[in-house]
Amino acid sequence: MGKKTTHKFKAEVSQLLDILVHSLYTNKEIFLRELVSNASDALEKVRFMTTAEGGQDDTPLEIRIEADKDARTITITDTGVGMTRDELMKNIGTIAHSGTAELTRMAQEGKAPLDALIGRFGVGFYSVYMVADEVEVTTRSIEPDAAPVAWTSDGKNDYKLQDIDDATGENGGESMARGTRIVVRLKEDLASQFTNTAHLKSVIKKHSNFINFPILVDGERVNTVTALWREPKFQITGDQYAEFYKFLTYDSEDPLDTLHTSVDAPVQFNALMFTPKTGGDPFGMNRENRGLDLYVRRVLIEKQNKDLLPEYLGFIKGVVDTEDLPLNISRETLQDNLLIRKISSTLVKQVLDNLEKIAKDDADRYAEFWHAHGTLFKAGYMDFLNKDKFGRLVRFNSSASPSASSGATGLASFADYLSRAREGQKEIYYAYGPSREALGLSPHLEVFRKKGLEVLYLFEPIDEFVMDALRDFDGHALVAAEHADMATLDGFETLEQDEQAAPLNDEQKSTLDKLLSRIKDVLGEAVTEVKVSRRLSGSPVCLANPDGNVTSSMDKIMRVISKDTSIPKKVLEVNPDHALVRNMLTIFEKDALDPFIDQAANQLFESALLLEGYLTDPHALVGRVQDLLTKSSGWYVDSKK
């Protein structure tokens, strides 16, 4: 054995190590990730040197991990580049260099998250002291004639360096080969956990599964899955992508779509992203189960990182691997990291561009995507940086669609709508309702049916926010049907002619004004105004918001948010050509105080409330209907005699 020398740590090192061990890592298994990553870097250097020099080396490039329960040790051995005595002091001794005082001061003063500092100062190796009473590092450099050297420390006050006799090996046996061996003597309370082979394998699979060299735990290779995102796309088959997707997500089905990308600027990274066939969270109860796995040089940094893709793209599963981030970077630093923001910006653009391509090339496949993920995707109305792309990708049901089927024919884009628009049409009209059937009965849409104007159907509350955020598409304003300008609609030719009632003469018009005033007196403060409608043809009345800005459906949403259960005061619009209104006019002409006017006014108002979804107590309405049916049935019986 060679001469052993002892080197004192600086005075503050003990304090610093205490901070690192007890405050830096919340998950003690991270130490194994750090040691395996260091071993992988050493092996990568060997491969680079061998390739650059054109030489050959039969030594297998691998990492071996062995556990000894009786000795309470874990041994991590690699056949990498190794270190000379000077390199050992420089690399592992970094913590004793001048940066130590600054690191300690910054950690104590809380000026930066501790995880953010370890990458800067290179102290990731020392995470091993979370689990170790003592660590011994034995290494031999790839440099010619380099002798083996051993480094030993308990991580408290000092470390020992010892040269090893190259002729006999450290114990008089076979000479040590190139590489590094780290023997971790575990703390007693952690020995059973970290000498458990099954646990070690699970840790490797979690953090280091895609290291580019074999990792053997007690002789069995653990990392058997290829880092597919690092492979050239033209060499990968669809079956390989599907297999990797299932490994990553535990989904039994193949993915709906795969996006494999490699980016060199502004940040270098590789990404492999998948779109599942199903949403997997129909009730929105598992919103946190999203995000891409973030790797740095094949080493897992964070599972399901939430910052790489916005929430509305949370259906995307996959991995991102970059060379540009430090291996030891904290979650706090990731959130504020400029590189992460650049990667995110690029990923979002690529995902949206890919969806546009699918929509253009395969409408049925895009429809399948939309039915699986459209509800979540619509939350992208808040992504103002990608407003135009988002606007091209959203889909709705439509009055021009044959049904709300699951196929592409049940969906309409804004571009589809404009391709069917009437000549001179400058607006895109939409209406919210619980179903196609409900919207088919909506009084507000009668004029659109007469004019042959398409209306987009909104079935989900979020659709209102989408329209409000987008405002327009390709120079065409998005307008709620109930707020459409009647002067604009009058400019379009009427395609469906209803049976026309005889025009009112001047005397009847005057009487109608009095009837509307009488209806207002009957309804009192329940309505703000009663006026003649220009939009109705098949319905006798409808309700409209007095301000003309907020739609009925948005008003309901706001009331739910504010917990307002009152019935809003609206304008009652009356169709003067409807048979019921004409009958009311005749009755009013004979007797302005006829109780039927009161009964009909209340009935029409509550029926309108029912259609709008505001009627909370239907008892009066039901009683009134029964009374009217009783009276009318007598007339009907007499007419059959």
PDB file of C-alpha atoms in Angstrom, residues 201 205 209 211-226:
ATOM      1  CA  LYS A 201     -33.498  -1.495  -8.890  1.00  0.00           C
ATOM      2  CA  LYS A 205     -35.483   2.619 -12.983  1.00  0.00           C
ATOM      3  CA  ASN A 209     -33.418   4.162 -16.464  1.00  0.00           C
ATOM      4  CA  ILE A 211     -28.503   6.055 -18.949  1.00  0.00           C
ATOM      5  CA  ASN A 212     -26.674   5.113 -22.127  1.00  0.00           C
ATOM      6  CA  PHE A 213     -24.588   2.383 -20.485  1.00  0.00           C
ATOM      7  CA  PRO A 214     -25.602  -0.888 -18.833  1.00  0.00           C
ATOM      8  CA  ILE A 215     -26.370  -0.566 -15.120  1.00  0.00           C
ATOM      9  CA  LEU A 216     -26.134  -3.907 -13.326  1.00  0.00           C
ATOM     10  CA  VAL A 217     -27.487  -4.409  -9.814  1.00  0.00           C
ATOM     11  CA  ASP A 218     -25.999  -7.554  -8.286  1.00  0.00           C
ATOM     12  CA  GLY A 219     -25.156  -8.751 -11.804  1.00  0.00           C
ATOM     13  CA  GLU A 220     -28.606  -8.133 -13.370  1.00  0.00           C
ATOM     14  CA  ARG A 221     -29.050  -5.342 -15.890  1.00  0.00           C
ATOM     15  CA  VAL A 222     -31.762  -2.915 -14.809  1.00  0.00           C
ATOM     16  CA  ASN A 223     -31.945  -0.237 -17.517  1.00  0.00           C
ATOM     17  CA  THR A 224     -33.219  -2.301 -20.427  1.00  0.00           C
ATOM     18  CA  VAL A 225     -35.398   0.357 -22.128  1.00  0.00           C
ATOM     19  CA  THR A 226     -33.736   2.493 -24.785  1.00  0.00           C
TER      20      THR A 226
END
